[in-house]
């Protein structure tokens, strides 16, 4: 009869220990859940910050400087001279654009062009030629007195203008030789065509030069 209280006491102590273990497990689970939630929120905030950073820092775009554009013109001029010499020595027709795109000229003298593909260089060259042509056309109507105003309006530097003039200023196709407006008088039109008095018809050599220049601009 005296053993019963001892058994009851042991059961009671075991029950209390079980409650403590259960409580500790519950607290640990709660803390783990809170930590997991905190980590998820931190990761979400980090992703949001990264998106804002990417949106606020656009990929830089290459901008052609005046120095790089001048270097480009010298590069194109060198290849064009090689192309012309090759045409003189080689029978048949050698198209300018495919020749330029396949050309592997040494870039050692053109450090600002290192790493820039030939197709990119060609597009920039064509853009410069278009700008030059716009300025040339405007000056042909307004006169050279408005040169600086036109250059500023068309965003073309005087140095580049002068360089292209040296390259193509005497090129009949580049500066639209033979072009006449519809309201010009008939005598002027005949002179431009080579049939009027006071001007001889263009020779075969000049016509060939004009055709070559047209290829340069249109290829």
CSV table of C-alpha atoms in Angstrom, one decimal, residues 105-184:
chain,number,residue,atom,x,y,z
A,105,UNK,CA,43.4,45.7,-92.5
A,106,UNK,CA,45.8,46.3,-89.7
A,107,UNK,CA,44.2,48.4,-87.0
A,108,UNK,CA,47.5,49.3,-85.4
A,109,UNK,CA,47.3,52.8,-86.9
A,110,UNK,CA,43.7,53.1,-85.9
A,111,UNK,CA,43.5,52.4,-82.1
A,112,UNK,CA,40.1,54.0,-81.7
A,113,UNK,CA,38.6,51.4,-84.1
A,114,UNK,CA,40.1,48.3,-82.4
A,115,UNK,CA,37.2,45.9,-81.6
A,116,UNK,CA,34.7,47.6,-83.9
A,117,UNK,CA,33.4,45.3,-86.7
A,118,UNK,CA,33.7,46.4,-90.3
A,119,UNK,CA,29.9,46.5,-90.8
A,120,UNK,CA,29.6,49.0,-87.9
A,121,UNK,CA,32.3,51.1,-89.4
A,122,UNK,CA,30.6,51.0,-92.8
A,123,UNK,CA,27.3,52.1,-91.3
A,124,UNK,CA,28.9,55.0,-89.6
A,125,UNK,CA,30.7,56.0,-92.8
A,126,UNK,CA,27.5,56.0,-94.7
A,127,UNK,CA,25.8,58.1,-92.0
A,128,UNK,CA,28.7,60.6,-92.2
A,129,UNK,CA,28.4,60.7,-96.0
A,130,UNK,CA,24.6,61.3,-95.7
A,131,UNK,CA,25.3,64.2,-93.3
A,132,UNK,CA,27.9,65.6,-95.6
A,133,UNK,CA,25.5,65.4,-98.6
A,134,UNK,CA,22.8,67.2,-96.7
A,135,UNK,CA,25.2,70.1,-95.9
A,136,UNK,CA,26.5,70.1,-99.4
A,137,UNK,CA,23.0,70.4,-100.9
A,138,UNK,CA,22.0,73.2,-98.5
A,139,UNK,CA,25.2,75.2,-99.3
A,140,UNK,CA,24.6,74.7,-103.0
A,141,UNK,CA,21.5,76.8,-102.6
A,142,UNK,CA,22.5,79.2,-99.8
A,143,UNK,CA,26.2,79.7,-100.6
A,144,UNK,CA,29.2,79.0,-98.5
A,145,UNK,CA,28.5,82.0,-96.2
A,146,UNK,CA,26.1,79.9,-94.2
A,147,UNK,CA,28.6,77.0,-93.7
A,148,UNK,CA,28.9,77.2,-89.9
A,149,UNK,CA,25.2,77.6,-89.4
A,150,UNK,CA,24.4,74.5,-91.5
A,151,UNK,CA,27.2,72.4,-89.9
A,152,UNK,CA,25.8,73.2,-86.5
A,153,UNK,CA,22.3,72.4,-87.5
A,154,UNK,CA,23.3,69.1,-89.1
A,155,UNK,CA,25.7,68.2,-86.2
A,156,UNK,CA,28.6,67.8,-88.4
A,157,UNK,CA,32.0,69.1,-87.4
A,158,UNK,CA,34.0,71.4,-89.7
A,159,UNK,CA,37.0,69.0,-89.5
A,160,UNK,CA,34.9,66.1,-90.7
A,161,UNK,CA,33.4,68.3,-93.4
A,162,UNK,CA,36.8,69.3,-94.7
A,163,UNK,CA,38.1,65.7,-94.6
A,164,UNK,CA,35.2,64.4,-96.6
A,165,UNK,CA,35.6,67.3,-99.0
A,166,UNK,CA,39.2,66.2,-99.5
A,167,UNK,CA,38.0,62.7,-100.1
A,168,UNK,CA,35.0,63.3,-102.4
A,169,UNK,CA,34.9,67.0,-103.2
A,170,UNK,CA,36.0,66.5,-106.8
A,171,UNK,CA,33.8,63.4,-107.1
A,172,UNK,CA,31.1,64.0,-109.6
A,173,UNK,CA,28.7,61.4,-108.2
A,174,UNK,CA,29.3,62.4,-104.6
A,175,UNK,CA,28.5,66.1,-105.1
A,176,UNK,CA,25.6,65.4,-107.5
A,177,UNK,CA,27.3,66.8,-110.7
A,178,UNK,CA,24.8,66.9,-113.5
A,179,UNK,CA,21.8,67.5,-111.1
A,180,UNK,CA,19.5,70.3,-112.2
A,181,UNK,CA,16.2,71.5,-110.8
A,182,UNK,CA,13.0,71.3,-112.9
A,183,UNK,CA,12.6,75.1,-113.0
A,184,UNK,CA,16.1,75.7,-114.4
